[in-house]
mmCIF file of C-alpha atoms and ligand atoms in Angstrom:
data_model
loop_
_atom_site.group_PDB
_atom_site.id
_atom_site.type_symbol
_atom_site.label_atom_id
_atom_site.label_comp_id
_atom_site.label_asym_id
_atom_site.label_seq_id
_atom_site.Cartn_x
_atom_site.Cartn_y
_atom_site.Cartn_z
ATOM 1 C CA MET K 1 121.575 57.924 62.173
ATOM 2 C CA LYS K 2 123.677 60.552 60.412
ATOM 3 C CA ASP K 3 122.778 59.159 56.989
ATOM 4 C CA ARG K 4 119.100 59.942 57.695
ATOM 5 C CA ILE K 5 119.758 63.632 58.474
ATOM 6 C CA GLN K 6 120.883 66.184 55.909
ATOM 7 C CA VAL K 7 121.539 69.909 56.009
ATOM 8 C CA ILE K 8 120.940 72.060 52.928
ATOM 9 C CA GLN K 9 120.666 75.757 52.157
ATOM 10 C CA GLY K 10 117.425 76.707 50.456
ATOM 11 C CA ASP K 11 113.804 77.823 50.602
ATOM 12 C CA ILE K 12 111.598 75.398 52.529
ATOM 13 C CA THR K 13 108.525 76.339 50.451
ATOM 14 C CA ARG K 14 110.204 74.776 47.381
ATOM 15 C CA GLN K 15 110.997 71.407 48.933
ATOM 16 C CA ILE K 16 109.397 68.301 47.459
ATOM 17 C CA CYS K 17 108.734 66.072 50.460
ATOM 18 C CA ASP K 18 105.917 64.569 52.515
ATOM 19 C CA ALA K 19 105.872 67.330 55.142
ATOM 20 C CA ILE K 20 107.487 70.697 55.776
ATOM 21 C CA VAL K 21 107.543 72.179 59.254
ATOM 22 C CA ASN K 22 106.383 75.736 59.874
ATOM 23 C CA ALA K 23 108.026 77.767 62.657
ATOM 24 C CA ALA K 24 104.634 79.229 63.560
ATOM 25 C CA ASN K 25 103.329 81.358 66.402
ATOM 26 C CA THR K 26 100.778 80.120 68.916
ATOM 27 C CA SER K 27 97.838 81.675 67.029
ATOM 28 C CA LEU K 28 98.624 79.561 63.926
ATOM 29 C CA LEU K 29 97.163 82.454 61.958
ATOM 30 C CA GLY K 30 100.320 83.409 60.089
ATOM 31 C CA GLY K 31 103.189 85.773 60.745
ATOM 32 C CA GLY K 32 106.468 86.913 59.244
ATOM 33 C CA GLY K 33 109.605 84.980 58.347
ATOM 34 C CA VAL K 34 109.215 81.391 57.269
ATOM 35 C CA ASP K 35 105.572 81.381 58.461
ATOM 36 C CA GLY K 36 104.677 84.188 56.052
ATOM 37 C CA ALA K 37 106.564 82.519 53.200
ATOM 38 C CA ILE K 38 104.744 79.208 53.769
ATOM 39 C CA HIS K 39 101.306 80.865 53.846
ATOM 40 C CA ARG K 40 102.072 82.875 50.682
ATOM 41 C CA ALA K 41 103.219 79.771 48.826
ATOM 42 C CA ALA K 42 100.416 77.510 50.074
ATOM 43 C CA GLY K 43 97.611 79.981 49.299
ATOM 44 C CA PRO K 44 94.590 81.090 51.364
ATOM 45 C CA ASP K 45 93.204 77.592 51.961
ATOM 46 C CA LEU K 46 96.043 76.992 54.436
ATOM 47 C CA LEU K 47 94.937 79.902 56.626
ATOM 48 C CA ALA K 48 91.327 78.687 56.381
ATOM 49 C CA GLU K 49 92.329 75.255 57.723
ATOM 50 C CA CYS K 50 94.533 76.842 60.401
ATOM 51 C CA ARG K 51 91.525 78.833 61.651
ATOM 52 C CA THR K 52 89.814 75.526 62.502
ATOM 53 C CA LEU K 53 92.706 74.492 64.812
ATOM 54 C CA TYR K 54 92.336 77.199 67.500
ATOM 55 C CA GLY K 55 96.048 77.756 67.938
ATOM 56 C CA CYS K 56 98.807 75.572 69.333
ATOM 57 C CA GLU K 57 100.905 75.659 72.499
ATOM 58 C CA THR K 58 104.631 76.348 72.344
ATOM 59 C CA GLY K 59 106.509 73.055 71.951
ATOM 60 C CA LYS K 60 103.476 71.194 70.548
ATOM 61 C CA ALA K 61 102.529 70.687 66.862
ATOM 62 C CA LYS K 62 99.487 70.466 64.589
ATOM 63 C CA ILE K 63 99.257 69.209 61.001
ATOM 64 C CA THR K 64 97.418 70.551 57.952
ATOM 65 C CA LYS K 65 97.413 69.828 54.250
ATOM 66 C CA GLY K 66 99.987 71.591 52.060
ATOM 67 C CA TYR K 67 97.567 73.017 49.458
ATOM 68 C CA ARG K 68 99.619 74.717 46.696
ATOM 69 C CA LEU K 69 102.947 73.677 48.219
ATOM 70 C CA PRO K 70 104.907 70.793 46.709
ATOM 71 C CA ALA K 71 104.794 69.199 50.192
ATOM 72 C CA ARG K 72 101.728 67.109 51.046
ATOM 73 C CA TYR K 73 101.502 68.365 54.650
ATOM 74 C CA VAL K 74 102.538 71.323 56.774
ATOM 75 C CA ILE K 75 103.336 70.611 60.425
ATOM 76 C CA HIS K 76 102.976 73.812 62.446
ATOM 77 C CA THR K 77 104.966 74.235 65.661
ATOM 78 C CA PRO K 78 105.381 77.383 67.754
ATOM 79 C CA GLY K 79 108.974 77.574 68.940
ATOM 80 C CA PRO K 80 109.978 79.200 72.234
ATOM 81 C CA ILE K 81 110.802 82.906 72.317
ATOM 82 C CA TRP K 82 114.311 83.351 73.778
ATOM 83 C CA HIS K 83 114.130 85.171 77.114
ATOM 84 C CA GLY K 84 117.707 84.467 78.240
ATOM 85 C CA GLY K 85 117.538 80.707 78.767
ATOM 86 C CA ASP K 86 115.852 80.355 82.151
ATOM 87 C CA ARG K 87 112.286 79.904 80.892
ATOM 88 C CA ASN K 88 112.584 76.313 79.732
ATOM 89 C CA GLU K 89 113.542 77.428 76.212
ATOM 90 C CA SER K 90 115.828 74.439 75.493
ATOM 91 C CA ALA K 91 113.306 71.790 76.573
ATOM 92 C CA LEU K 92 110.551 73.552 74.627
ATOM 93 C CA LEU K 93 112.671 73.673 71.477
ATOM 94 C CA ALA K 94 113.466 69.951 71.761
ATOM 95 C CA SER K 95 109.751 69.320 72.274
ATOM 96 C CA CYS K 96 108.980 71.150 68.995
ATOM 97 C CA TYR K 97 111.224 68.789 67.018
ATOM 98 C CA ARG K 98 109.888 65.678 68.807
ATOM 99 C CA SER K 99 106.231 66.690 68.425
ATOM 100 C CA CYS K 100 106.691 67.329 64.701
ATOM 101 C CA LEU K 101 108.422 63.990 64.153
ATOM 102 C CA GLU K 102 105.691 62.149 66.086
ATOM 103 C CA LEU K 103 103.018 63.764 63.892
ATOM 104 C CA ALA K 104 105.013 63.014 60.746
ATOM 105 C CA GLU K 105 105.308 59.362 61.713
ATOM 106 C CA ALA K 106 101.609 59.122 62.642
ATOM 107 C CA ASN K 107 100.704 60.504 59.199
ATOM 108 C CA GLY K 108 102.959 58.169 57.232
ATOM 109 C CA CYS K 109 105.535 60.789 56.246
ATOM 110 C CA GLN K 110 108.886 59.415 55.097
ATOM 111 C CA THR K 111 110.531 62.733 54.159
ATOM 112 C CA VAL K 112 110.331 65.785 56.437
ATOM 113 C CA CYS K 113 111.935 69.225 56.088
ATOM 114 C CA PHE K 114 112.530 71.559 59.054
ATOM 115 C CA PRO K 115 113.446 75.249 59.129
ATOM 116 C CA SER K 116 115.693 76.557 61.900
ATOM 117 C CA ILE K 117 112.951 76.918 64.524
ATOM 118 C CA SER K 118 113.179 79.947 66.878
ATOM 119 C CA THR K 119 116.458 81.367 65.521
ATOM 120 C CA GLY K 120 114.809 84.204 63.565
ATOM 121 C CA VAL K 121 112.647 86.804 65.285
ATOM 122 C CA TYR K 122 112.424 84.533 68.373
ATOM 123 C CA HIS K 123 116.217 85.039 68.857
ATOM 124 C CA PHE K 124 117.200 81.604 70.196
ATOM 125 C CA PRO K 125 121.044 81.466 70.034
ATOM 126 C CA LEU K 126 121.860 79.747 66.741
ATOM 127 C CA ASN K 127 124.583 77.300 67.772
ATOM 128 C CA GLN K 128 122.639 76.146 70.814
ATOM 129 C CA ALA K 129 119.452 75.732 68.754
ATOM 130 C CA ALA K 130 121.311 73.737 66.102
ATOM 131 C CA GLY K 131 122.738 71.362 68.724
ATOM 132 C CA ILE K 132 119.321 70.780 70.284
ATOM 133 C CA ALA K 133 117.691 70.252 66.864
ATOM 134 C CA ILE K 134 120.243 67.729 65.602
ATOM 135 C CA GLU K 135 120.418 65.815 68.915
ATOM 136 C CA THR K 136 116.635 65.602 69.193
ATOM 137 C CA ILE K 137 116.150 64.506 65.587
ATOM 138 C CA ALA K 138 118.905 61.879 65.908
ATOM 139 C CA ALA K 139 117.445 60.509 69.141
ATOM 140 C CA PHE K 140 114.009 60.186 67.526
ATOM 141 C CA LEU K 141 115.346 58.483 64.406
ATOM 142 C CA ALA K 142 117.357 56.047 66.533
ATOM 143 C CA SER K 143 114.119 54.612 67.903
ATOM 144 C CA HIS K 144 111.744 55.064 64.921
ATOM 145 C CA ALA K 145 111.869 53.708 61.350
ATOM 146 C CA ALA K 146 109.891 56.672 60.021
ATOM 147 C CA PRO K 147 110.484 59.278 58.797
ATOM 148 C CA ALA K 148 113.259 57.789 56.679
ATOM 149 C CA GLN K 149 114.889 61.135 55.933
ATOM 150 C CA VAL K 150 114.945 64.485 57.756
ATOM 151 C CA THR K 151 116.310 67.608 56.069
ATOM 152 C CA MET K 152 117.250 70.865 57.796
ATOM 153 C CA VAL K 153 116.536 73.593 55.244
ATOM 154 C CA CYS K 154 118.652 76.623 56.171
ATOM 155 C CA PHE K 155 117.831 79.959 54.596
ATOM 156 C CA ASP K 156 121.326 81.463 54.832
ATOM 157 C CA SER K 157 124.928 80.274 54.927
ATOM 158 C CA ARG K 158 125.479 81.193 58.599
ATOM 159 C CA THR K 159 122.545 79.009 59.621
ATOM 160 C CA LYS K 160 123.707 76.165 57.378
ATOM 161 C CA ALA K 161 127.205 76.322 58.925
ATOM 162 C CA ALA K 162 125.744 75.991 62.429
ATOM 163 C CA TYR K 163 123.681 72.898 61.536
ATOM 164 C CA ASP K 164 126.578 71.357 59.568
ATOM 165 C CA GLN K 165 128.738 71.767 62.668
ATOM 166 C CA ALA K 166 126.073 70.278 64.950
ATOM 167 C CA LEU K 167 125.678 67.275 62.652
ATOM 168 C CA ALA K 168 129.444 66.766 62.499
ATOM 169 C CA ALA K 169 129.592 66.906 66.315
ATOM 170 C CA LEU K 170 126.904 64.246 66.730
ATOM 171 C CA THR K 171 128.315 61.356 68.711
ATOM 172 C CA ARG K 172 125.782 58.823 67.455
ATOM 173 C CA PRO K 173 126.925 56.689 64.460
HETATM 174 P P1 ADP M 1 111.037 82.103 64.577
HETATM 175 O O1 ADP M 1 109.911 83.042 64.908
HETATM 176 O O2 ADP M 1 110.755 80.689 65.008
HETATM 177 O O3 ADP M 1 112.368 82.610 65.028
HETATM 178 P P2 ADP M 1 111.556 82.947 61.783
HETATM 179 O O4 ADP M 1 110.685 82.673 60.612
HETATM 180 O O5 ADP M 1 111.742 84.357 62.202
HETATM 181 O O6 ADP M 1 110.991 82.006 62.975
HETATM 182 O O7 ADP M 1 112.992 82.343 61.517
HETATM 183 C C1 ADP M 1 113.300 80.975 61.566
HETATM 184 C C2 ADP M 1 114.327 80.647 60.494
HETATM 185 O O8 ADP M 1 113.652 80.482 59.238
HETATM 186 C C3 ADP M 1 115.389 81.717 60.264
HETATM 187 O O9 ADP M 1 116.665 81.079 60.114
HETATM 188 C C4 ADP M 1 114.965 82.340 58.944
HETATM 189 O O10 ADP M 1 116.065 82.879 58.226
HETATM 190 C C5 ADP M 1 114.411 81.120 58.235
HETATM 191 N N1 ADP M 1 113.561 81.325 57.053
HETATM 192 C C6 ADP M 1 112.860 82.411 56.653
HETATM 193 N N2 ADP M 1 112.228 82.167 55.482
HETATM 194 C C7 ADP M 1 112.553 80.881 55.127
HETATM 195 C C8 ADP M 1 112.243 80.020 54.022
HETATM 196 N N3 ADP M 1 111.454 80.424 53.023
HETATM 197 N N4 ADP M 1 112.773 78.761 54.009
HETATM 198 C C9 ADP M 1 113.568 78.336 55.012
HETATM 199 N N5 ADP M 1 113.889 79.073 56.075
HETATM 200 C C10 ADP M 1 113.393 80.340 56.136
#
């Protein structure tokens, strides 16, 4: 499974792939961080389509077109806000990754790029989030042929180091 997961440092809005994932909020009407960057790069038609979706629950996902982005689709998922760990944060974060991969597969996506969901303004502890992300992606890929390739696009070197470490620690082949 490891050969189908890669970790890079970069800007997710520049990635050429079938779908990029947006670490959105439940309104799906835009925000700061990666959400703001994706809306700026995609142009106003993305917000117009998002308005037709009436939000999304934490841990679930909804798909739109990519508009001016190089990616064909954007998969929007609201990650959990970290409240200390006793509000189901870990299960909700795993659900984000699974929901996005299910939507990607259902829409014929072979290449999918994720940002580090919830580790920005939502303050999920980075190493724990990276472990959950890599384990959940690997478990999905072990039982599904698509997507063929999943890329974690990390904005900074500290985030990349955490995902590199989580991938190296993966016990699956
Ligand atoms: P959340 O609200 O889910 O915590 P944030 O957008 O605040 O989402 O942060 C999630 C991660 O996305 C952080 O690691 C942040 O540095 C990163 N990020 C911000 N802009 C980009 C971008 N253009 N491409 C990839 N990652 C980004």
